[in-house]
CSV table of C-alpha atoms in Angstrom, one decimal:
chain,number,residue,atom,x,y,z
A,1,UNK,CA,55.1,138.4,24.3
A,2,UNK,CA,55.8,135.2,26.5
A,3,UNK,CA,56.5,137.5,29.3
A,4,UNK,CA,52.9,138.8,29.0
A,5,UNK,CA,50.8,135.9,28.3
A,6,UNK,CA,53.1,134.0,31.7
A,7,UNK,CA,52.2,137.3,33.5
A,8,UNK,CA,48.5,137.1,32.3
A,9,UNK,CA,48.5,133.1,33.8
A,10,UNK,CA,49.8,134.0,36.7
A,11,UNK,CA,46.9,136.7,37.3
A,12,UNK,CA,44.8,134.0,36.1
A,13,UNK,CA,46.0,131.5,38.5
A,14,UNK,CA,45.9,134.0,41.4
A,15,UNK,CA,42.6,134.9,40.8
A,16,UNK,CA,41.2,131.0,39.8
A,17,UNK,CA,43.1,129.2,43.1
A,18,UNK,CA,40.8,130.5,45.6
A,19,UNK,CA,38.1,129.3,43.8
A,20,UNK,CA,39.3,126.2,43.6
A,21,UNK,CA,40.1,125.6,46.6
A,22,UNK,CA,36.6,127.0,48.1
A,23,UNK,CA,35.1,124.6,45.6
A,24,UNK,CA,37.8,121.8,46.7
A,25,UNK,CA,36.3,122.5,50.8
A,26,UNK,CA,32.9,122.7,49.9
A,27,UNK,CA,33.1,119.2,48.2
A,28,UNK,CA,34.9,117.6,51.4
A,29,UNK,CA,32.5,119.0,53.4
A,30,UNK,CA,29.7,117.6,51.3
A,31,UNK,CA,31.8,114.2,51.2
A,32,UNK,CA,32.2,114.1,54.8
A,33,UNK,CA,28.5,115.1,55.8
A,34,UNK,CA,27.0,112.2,53.4
A,35,UNK,CA,29.5,110.0,55.1
A,36,UNK,CA,28.2,111.3,58.3
A,37,UNK,CA,24.4,110.6,57.4
A,38,UNK,CA,25.6,107.1,55.8
A,39,UNK,CA,27.4,105.6,59.8
A,40,UNK,CA,24.3,107.7,61.4
A,41,UNK,CA,21.8,105.7,59.6
A,42,UNK,CA,23.9,102.5,60.5
A,43,UNK,CA,23.6,103.2,64.2
A,44,UNK,CA,20.0,103.6,63.8
A,45,UNK,CA,19.5,100.4,62.2
A,46,UNK,CA,21.7,98.6,64.7
A,47,UNK,CA,20.3,100.2,67.6
A,48,UNK,CA,16.6,99.2,65.9
A,49,UNK,CA,17.9,95.6,65.6
A,50,UNK,CA,18.4,95.5,69.0
A,51,UNK,CA,15.2,96.1,70.0
A,52,UNK,CA,13.1,93.1,68.9
A,53,UNK,CA,11.8,90.2,69.9
A,54,UNK,CA,15.0,87.7,69.6
A,55,UNK,CA,16.7,90.2,71.7
A,56,UNK,CA,13.8,89.7,74.0
A,57,UNK,CA,14.0,86.0,74.0
A,58,UNK,CA,17.1,85.9,74.5
A,59,UNK,CA,17.4,88.4,77.7
A,60,UNK,CA,14.7,86.4,78.7
A,61,UNK,CA,16.6,82.9,78.1
A,62,UNK,CA,19.8,84.8,80.2
A,63,UNK,CA,17.8,85.8,83.0
A,64,UNK,CA,16.2,82.2,83.3
A,65,UNK,CA,20.2,80.9,83.1
A,66,UNK,CA,20.7,81.9,86.7
A,67,UNK,CA,18.5,79.3,88.1
A,68,UNK,CA,19.2,76.3,86.1
A,69,UNK,CA,19.1,72.8,87.7
A,70,UNK,CA,19.9,69.4,85.3
A,71,UNK,CA,16.7,68.3,83.4
A,72,UNK,CA,15.4,64.5,84.2
A,73,UNK,CA,15.1,64.5,80.2
A,74,UNK,CA,18.6,64.9,79.5
A,75,UNK,CA,18.0,63.8,75.9
A,76,UNK,CA,15.9,66.8,75.2
A,77,UNK,CA,17.2,69.2,73.6
A,78,UNK,CA,16.6,73.5,73.9
A,79,UNK,CA,18.1,76.0,71.3
A,80,UNK,CA,16.9,79.2,70.0
A,81,UNK,CA,14.0,79.9,68.0
A,82,UNK,CA,13.8,80.2,64.0
A,83,UNK,CA,12.8,83.3,62.3
A,84,UNK,CA,9.7,81.3,61.2
A,85,UNK,CA,9.1,80.9,65.2
A,86,UNK,CA,9.5,84.3,66.0
A,87,UNK,CA,7.2,85.7,63.3
A,88,UNK,CA,4.2,83.1,65.0
A,89,UNK,CA,5.0,84.8,68.3
A,90,UNK,CA,5.0,88.0,67.0
A,91,UNK,CA,1.3,87.4,65.5
A,92,UNK,CA,1.0,85.5,68.8
A,93,UNK,CA,-1.9,87.9,71.2
A,94,UNK,CA,-0.1,86.0,73.9
A,95,UNK,CA,3.2,87.2,73.5
A,96,UNK,CA,2.5,90.3,71.9
A,97,UNK,CA,5.3,92.4,69.3
A,98,UNK,CA,8.3,93.1,71.0
A,99,UNK,CA,8.8,96.2,73.1
A,100,UNK,CA,5.0,96.3,74.6
A,101,UNK,CA,3.2,94.1,77.1
A,102,UNK,CA,4.6,94.1,80.7
A,103,UNK,CA,7.5,91.6,79.7
A,104,UNK,CA,9.3,92.9,77.3
A,105,UNK,CA,8.7,96.3,79.8
A,106,UNK,CA,10.1,94.5,83.0
A,107,UNK,CA,13.3,93.1,81.1
A,108,UNK,CA,16.0,95.7,80.2
A,109,UNK,CA,18.2,96.3,77.2
A,110,UNK,CA,19.9,93.1,76.2
A,111,UNK,CA,24.0,93.1,76.5
A,112,UNK,CA,26.0,90.9,74.5
A,113,UNK,CA,25.3,87.2,75.2
A,114,UNK,CA,27.9,84.9,75.6
A,115,UNK,CA,28.6,81.6,74.3
A,116,UNK,CA,25.6,79.7,74.9
A,117,UNK,CA,27.5,76.3,75.4
A,118,UNK,CA,25.3,73.4,76.9
A,119,UNK,CA,22.4,74.2,78.2
A,120,UNK,CA,23.3,72.1,81.6
A,121,UNK,CA,25.8,74.3,82.6
A,122,UNK,CA,25.2,76.6,85.8
A,123,UNK,CA,25.5,80.3,85.9
A,124,UNK,CA,25.6,82.5,89.3
A,125,UNK,CA,23.5,85.5,88.9
A,126,UNK,CA,25.8,87.1,91.4
A,127,UNK,CA,29.2,86.9,90.4
A,128,UNK,CA,28.1,87.6,86.9
A,129,UNK,CA,26.6,90.8,86.1
A,130,UNK,CA,25.4,89.8,82.6
A,131,UNK,CA,23.2,87.8,83.6
A,132,UNK,CA,21.5,90.6,85.2
A,133,UNK,CA,19.0,92.3,82.9
A,134,UNK,CA,18.4,94.8,85.5
A,135,UNK,CA,21.7,96.4,85.0
A,136,UNK,CA,19.4,99.1,83.4
A,137,UNK,CA,17.6,99.8,86.7
A,138,UNK,CA,20.7,99.6,88.4
A,139,UNK,CA,22.3,102.4,87.0
A,140,UNK,CA,20.3,105.0,88.4
A,141,UNK,CA,21.7,106.3,91.3
A,142,UNK,CA,18.1,107.7,92.6
A,143,UNK,CA,16.4,104.2,92.6
A,144,UNK,CA,20.0,102.7,93.9
A,145,UNK,CA,19.8,104.7,97.2
A,146,UNK,CA,16.0,104.2,97.8
A,147,UNK,CA,15.6,101.8,100.7
A,148,UNK,CA,12.8,99.5,98.0
A,149,UNK,CA,14.2,98.5,94.5
A,150,UNK,CA,12.0,96.9,91.8
A,151,UNK,CA,14.6,95.2,90.4
A,152,UNK,CA,14.9,92.7,93.7
A,153,UNK,CA,11.6,91.7,92.6
A,154,UNK,CA,12.2,90.9,89.4
A,155,UNK,CA,15.3,88.7,90.7
A,156,UNK,CA,13.5,86.5,93.0
A,157,UNK,CA,11.2,85.0,89.6
A,158,UNK,CA,13.0,81.0,89.2
A,159,UNK,CA,12.0,78.9,86.3
A,160,UNK,CA,13.1,75.0,86.4
A,161,UNK,CA,13.3,74.8,83.0
A,162,UNK,CA,16.8,75.2,81.2
A,163,UNK,CA,17.9,78.2,79.2
A,164,UNK,CA,17.6,78.2,75.4
A,165,UNK,CA,20.1,79.3,73.5
A,166,UNK,CA,19.8,80.6,69.6
A,167,UNK,CA,21.5,77.6,68.4
A,168,UNK,CA,21.6,73.7,68.2
A,169,UNK,CA,24.1,72.1,70.8
A,170,UNK,CA,27.3,70.6,69.4
A,171,UNK,CA,26.1,66.8,70.4
A,172,UNK,CA,23.2,67.7,68.1
A,173,UNK,CA,24.8,70.0,65.6
A,174,UNK,CA,27.8,68.1,64.5
A,175,UNK,CA,25.8,65.1,63.2
A,176,UNK,CA,23.8,66.7,61.6
A,177,UNK,CA,26.6,68.8,59.6
A,178,UNK,CA,28.3,65.7,59.1
A,179,UNK,CA,25.7,63.3,57.9
A,180,UNK,CA,25.1,66.7,55.3
A,181,UNK,CA,28.6,66.5,54.0
A,182,UNK,CA,29.2,62.8,53.3
A,183,UNK,CA,25.8,63.3,51.7
A,184,UNK,CA,26.3,66.2,49.2
A,185,UNK,CA,30.0,65.1,48.6
A,186,UNK,CA,28.7,61.9,47.7
A,187,UNK,CA,26.0,63.6,45.5
A,188,UNK,CA,28.5,66.1,43.7
A,189,UNK,CA,31.0,62.7,43.0
A,190,UNK,CA,28.2,60.9,41.2
A,191,UNK,CA,27.2,63.6,39.7
A,192,UNK,CA,31.0,64.3,38.1
A,193,UNK,CA,31.6,60.8,37.2
A,194,UNK,CA,28.2,60.8,34.9
A,195,UNK,CA,28.7,63.9,33.5
A,196,UNK,CA,32.8,65.0,33.7
A,197,UNK,CA,34.2,62.0,34.3
A,198,UNK,CA,37.4,63.7,32.8
A,199,UNK,CA,38.0,65.5,35.4
A,200,UNK,CA,38.0,63.1,37.8
A,201,UNK,CA,40.7,61.3,35.4
A,202,UNK,CA,42.7,64.5,35.8
A,203,UNK,CA,42.4,64.9,38.8
A,204,UNK,CA,42.8,61.4,40.1
A,205,UNK,CA,39.6,61.8,42.5
A,206,UNK,CA,38.6,58.0,43.3
A,207,UNK,CA,36.4,58.7,45.9
A,208,UNK,CA,33.9,61.3,47.4
A,209,UNK,CA,36.4,61.5,50.4
A,210,UNK,CA,38.7,62.5,48.1
A,211,UNK,CA,37.0,65.6,46.8
A,212,UNK,CA,35.8,68.8,49.3
A,213,UNK,CA,32.4,70.7,48.4
A,214,UNK,CA,34.5,73.8,48.1
A,215,UNK,CA,36.4,72.1,44.8
A,216,UNK,CA,33.0,71.0,43.3
A,217,UNK,CA,31.6,74.8,43.7
A,218,UNK,CA,34.8,75.8,40.7
A,219,UNK,CA,33.9,72.6,38.4
A,220,UNK,CA,29.6,71.6,38.4
A,221,UNK,CA,28.1,74.7,38.3
A,222,UNK,CA,29.2,74.8,34.9
A,223,UNK,CA,28.0,71.6,33.8
A,224,UNK,CA,24.7,72.0,35.7
A,225,UNK,CA,23.9,75.2,33.5
A,226,UNK,CA,24.6,73.6,30.7
A,227,UNK,CA,22.5,70.7,31.1
A,228,UNK,CA,19.6,72.6,32.2
A,229,UNK,CA,20.0,75.4,29.3
A,230,UNK,CA,16.6,75.0,28.6
A,231,UNK,CA,15.5,76.0,32.2
A,232,UNK,CA,15.4,79.9,32.8
A,233,UNK,CA,15.5,79.6,36.3
A,234,UNK,CA,18.7,77.7,36.1
A,235,UNK,CA,21.6,79.8,36.1
A,236,UNK,CA,25.3,80.7,37.0
A,237,UNK,CA,24.7,82.8,39.5
A,238,UNK,CA,22.0,80.8,41.3
A,239,UNK,CA,24.4,77.7,40.8
A,240,UNK,CA,27.3,78.9,42.4
A,241,UNK,CA,25.0,80.6,45.6
A,242,UNK,CA,23.8,77.2,46.1
A,243,UNK,CA,27.2,75.6,46.2
A,244,UNK,CA,28.2,78.7,48.3
A,245,UNK,CA,25.6,77.8,51.4
A,246,UNK,CA,26.8,73.9,50.9
A,247,UNK,CA,30.1,75.4,51.6
A,248,UNK,CA,29.1,77.0,54.8
A,249,UNK,CA,27.5,74.1,56.0
A,250,UNK,CA,31.0,72.1,55.5
A,251,UNK,CA,33.3,74.5,57.1
A,252,UNK,CA,31.0,74.5,60.2
A,253,UNK,CA,31.2,70.9,60.2
A,254,UNK,CA,34.7,71.3,59.9
A,255,UNK,CA,35.8,73.8,62.2
A,256,UNK,CA,33.1,72.6,64.5
A,257,UNK,CA,31.2,76.5,64.5
A,258,UNK,CA,27.7,77.2,65.5
A,259,UNK,CA,24.8,78.3,63.8
A,260,UNK,CA,21.9,79.7,64.5
A,261,UNK,CA,18.4,77.7,63.8
A,262,UNK,CA,17.4,80.1,61.3
A,263,UNK,CA,20.5,80.1,59.1
A,264,UNK,CA,21.1,76.3,59.6
A,265,UNK,CA,17.1,75.8,58.1
A,266,UNK,CA,18.3,78.7,55.2
A,267,UNK,CA,21.0,76.8,54.3
A,268,UNK,CA,19.4,73.4,54.4
A,269,UNK,CA,16.9,74.7,52.0
A,270,UNK,CA,19.1,75.5,49.6
A,271,UNK,CA,21.3,72.4,50.0
A,272,UNK,CA,18.1,70.3,49.2
A,273,UNK,CA,17.7,72.0,46.0
A,274,UNK,CA,20.9,71.6,45.0
A,275,UNK,CA,20.6,68.0,45.6
A,276,UNK,CA,17.4,67.9,43.5
A,277,UNK,CA,19.2,69.7,40.4
A,278,UNK,CA,22.2,67.1,41.1
A,279,UNK,CA,19.5,64.4,40.6
A,280,UNK,CA,20.7,62.8,43.4
A,281,UNK,CA,17.4,61.2,45.3
A,282,UNK,CA,19.3,59.4,48.1
A,283,UNK,CA,21.1,62.7,49.0
A,284,UNK,CA,17.8,64.7,48.7
A,285,UNK,CA,16.2,62.3,51.1
A,286,UNK,CA,18.8,62.5,53.5
A,287,UNK,CA,19.0,66.2,53.8
A,288,UNK,CA,15.0,66.6,54.0
A,289,UNK,CA,15.1,64.4,57.2
A,290,UNK,CA,17.7,66.4,58.3
A,291,UNK,CA,15.5,69.7,57.8
A,292,UNK,CA,12.9,67.6,59.1
A,293,UNK,CA,14.9,67.2,62.5
A,294,UNK,CA,15.7,70.8,63.1
A,295,UNK,CA,11.8,71.7,62.6
A,296,UNK,CA,10.7,69.4,64.8
A,297,UNK,CA,13.0,70.4,67.5
A,298,UNK,CA,12.1,74.1,66.5
A,299,UNK,CA,8.1,73.0,66.7
A,300,UNK,CA,8.8,71.6,70.2
A,301,UNK,CA,10.5,74.6,71.9
A,302,UNK,CA,7.9,77.0,70.4
A,303,UNK,CA,5.4,75.5,72.4
A,304,UNK,CA,7.6,75.5,75.0
A,305,UNK,CA,8.9,78.9,74.8
A,306,UNK,CA,5.3,80.0,74.7
A,307,UNK,CA,4.5,78.1,78.1
A,308,UNK,CA,7.6,79.8,79.8
A,309,UNK,CA,6.7,83.4,78.2
A,310,UNK,CA,2.9,83.0,79.7
A,311,UNK,CA,4.3,82.2,82.8
A,312,UNK,CA,7.2,84.6,83.0
A,313,UNK,CA,4.5,87.5,82.4
A,314,UNK,CA,1.9,85.9,84.7
A,315,UNK,CA,4.8,86.2,87.5
A,316,UNK,CA,5.7,89.5,86.3
A,317,UNK,CA,1.8,90.6,86.7
A,318,UNK,CA,1.6,89.6,90.2
A,319,UNK,CA,5.1,91.0,90.8
A,320,UNK,CA,4.0,94.4,89.4
A,321,UNK,CA,1.0,94.1,92.1
A,322,UNK,CA,2.6,93.4,94.9
A,323,UNK,CA,4.7,96.0,93.6
A,324,UNK,CA,2.2,98.5,93.2
A,325,UNK,CA,0.6,97.5,96.8
A,326,UNK,CA,3.9,98.5,98.7
A,327,UNK,CA,3.9,101.6,97.2
A,328,UNK,CA,0.9,102.5,98.3
A,329,UNK,CA,1.3,101.2,101.5
A,330,UNK,CA,4.4,103.1,101.5
A,331,UNK,CA,2.6,106.5,100.8
A,332,UNK,CA,0.1,106.0,103.3
A,333,UNK,CA,2.7,105.9,106.0
A,334,UNK,CA,4.5,108.7,104.0
A,335,UNK,CA,1.3,110.8,104.4
A,336,UNK,CA,0.6,109.8,108.5
A,337,UNK,CA,4.2,110.4,109.5
A,338,UNK,CA,4.5,113.4,107.9
A,339,UNK,CA,0.7,114.6,109.5
A,340,UNK,CA,2.6,113.4,112.9
A,341,UNK,CA,5.6,114.9,112.3
A,342,UNK,CA,4.0,118.4,111.3
A,343,UNK,CA,1.7,118.2,114.5
A,344,UNK,CA,5.1,118.0,116.5
A,345,UNK,CA,6.9,120.3,115.2
A,346,UNK,CA,3.7,122.6,115.5
A,347,UNK,CA,3.3,122.3,118.7
A,348,UNK,CA,7.1,122.7,119.7
A,349,UNK,CA,7.4,125.8,117.6
A,350,UNK,CA,4.4,127.1,119.7
A,351,UNK,CA,5.9,126.3,123.5
A,352,UNK,CA,8.9,127.5,122.3
A,353,UNK,CA,7.4,131.2,121.2
A,354,UNK,CA,6.2,130.8,124.4
A,355,UNK,CA,8.9,130.2,126.2
A,356,UNK,CA,10.5,132.7,124.4
A,357,UNK,CA,8.1,135.4,124.7
A,358,UNK,CA,8.0,135.2,128.2
A,359,UNK,CA,11.4,134.8,128.6
A,360,UNK,CA,11.7,138.4,127.1
A,361,UNK,CA,9.2,139.8,128.9
A,362,UNK,CA,10.7,139.1,132.1
A,363,UNK,CA,14.2,140.0,130.6
A,364,UNK,CA,12.3,143.8,129.9
A,365,UNK,CA,10.9,143.8,133.9
A,366,UNK,CA,14.1,143.1,135.1
A,367,UNK,CA,16.2,145.6,133.1
A,368,UNK,CA,13.4,148.4,134.0
A,369,UNK,CA,13.0,147.9,137.8
A,370,UNK,CA,17.1,148.0,138.0
A,371,UNK,CA,16.9,151.6,135.8
A,372,UNK,CA,14.0,152.6,138.3
A,373,UNK,CA,16.1,151.7,141.5
A,374,UNK,CA,19.5,152.3,140.1
A,375,UNK,CA,18.2,156.5,139.2
A,376,UNK,CA,15.4,158.9,140.3
A,377,UNK,CA,12.2,159.0,139.0
A,378,UNK,CA,11.2,160.9,136.3
A,379,UNK,CA,8.9,163.4,138.1
A,380,UNK,CA,11.2,164.1,140.2
A,381,UNK,CA,14.1,164.6,137.8
A,382,UNK,CA,12.3,167.5,136.2
A,383,UNK,CA,11.2,169.2,139.4
A,384,UNK,CA,14.8,169.8,140.7
A,385,UNK,CA,15.7,170.9,137.0
A,386,UNK,CA,13.1,173.5,137.4
A,387,UNK,CA,14.2,174.8,140.7
A,388,UNK,CA,17.5,175.0,139.6
A,389,UNK,CA,16.1,177.2,136.5
A,390,UNK,CA,14.1,179.3,139.1
A,391,UNK,CA,17.4,179.9,140.5
A,392,UNK,CA,19.5,180.7,138.0
A,393,UNK,CA,16.9,182.9,136.3
A,394,UNK,CA,16.9,184.8,139.4
A,395,UNK,CA,20.2,185.1,140.1
A,396,UNK,CA,20.4,186.4,136.3
A,397,UNK,CA,18.6,189.4,137.0
A,398,UNK,CA,19.9,190.7,139.9
A,399,UNK,CA,23.1,190.8,138.1
A,400,UNK,CA,21.8,192.1,135.4
A,401,UNK,CA,20.1,195.3,137.0
A,402,UNK,CA,23.0,195.4,139.5
A,403,UNK,CA,25.0,196.0,135.6
A,404,UNK,CA,22.9,198.4,134.4
A,405,UNK,CA,23.0,200.9,137.2
A,406,UNK,CA,26.9,200.8,137.1
A,407,UNK,CA,26.7,201.2,133.7
A,408,UNK,CA,24.3,204.7,133.9
A,409,UNK,CA,25.9,206.2,136.6
A,410,UNK,CA,29.8,206.0,134.5
A,411,UNK,CA,28.3,206.8,131.1
A,412,UNK,CA,25.6,209.6,131.5
A,413,UNK,CA,28.2,212.5,132.1
A,414,UNK,CA,29.9,211.0,128.5
A,415,UNK,CA,26.8,211.5,126.8
A,416,UNK,CA,24.9,213.8,128.6
A,417,UNK,CA,22.0,212.0,129.5
A,418,UNK,CA,21.1,212.9,133.1
A,419,UNK,CA,19.2,216.2,132.7
A,420,UNK,CA,21.2,219.3,134.0
């Protein structure tokens, strides 16, 4: 009985195992298909992000970086625009949305930008091909072989302003972040002295310089939630996120990291709100001053950016008109050259045909003359042939008559042909 059950189990397993394997393969294929779709969507999103106005502005900055000189106003700071600036420029009819207009068409797809550095560092456009925003136009072999290359027109545009970068220079960003770090650490220490003095005594923290913001992140959020327990907007997650932004600013200040203007503005917003919850008026005022300073620089760059974009568009339009005129002149010249060449070729062909015809007719006449002189005429030839044939026929008739007479003489007695 047990052996019979084992055989039944083996037979059932034999039948079911292929089905299980097929199901496993199907699930594996579904998983791979889902992974492929996810990766494809990620690639599409990445490609879409590349064709945005910040990418165009960054490309424009790299193009202008090829012609840099030291500005007479060295105290003026140039840096990239924030997200608010990008939105205002997208709505500006002078600049237009990304990917449309002449200026956007003239600048090619930007590659990863190098570190912005100090704006007054010169860059050679000929030695550094990455600063050339017409690399897409150079990639076409047909355009490279042509004698008239439109990308040379775009490279001839020069700018008298330093290039814009995506972040503040270190000489401006570092004092701002240091001031922020001191203000937020002092605010956290004062709050701990009022609310959790026991923690300060246990940790032996005597001043704000002894504690980092990252350590306050593990202590203060619980105390803030207990203080604002009647406020539904104050949550542990929200307070932790605010301290996380403050920690990022502190890390950028310590490690000399570059922050984009939009990210810096976003983090300062959260830090100002955090200072308000900590009830430190001095810290809140200092952070607001830092934020106003960043926005002042941003508004200053907005105006300069619009002027430069307007100048860039005007220059591109002028070069485009020159390019169209040059193409029109080239087309007319090509048509005229083609007409002259066609007429000359037709004349040469006609002369060659006439020469060939005359040569062929001359050679034919020479051959006929040689044939006529080397042999008798055709009429004389047939006359001679007729005389020869008549003589042959006459001789044949005489000989046949003689042969018939001889045969009749010899054969008559035998057949009794002659009458008796």
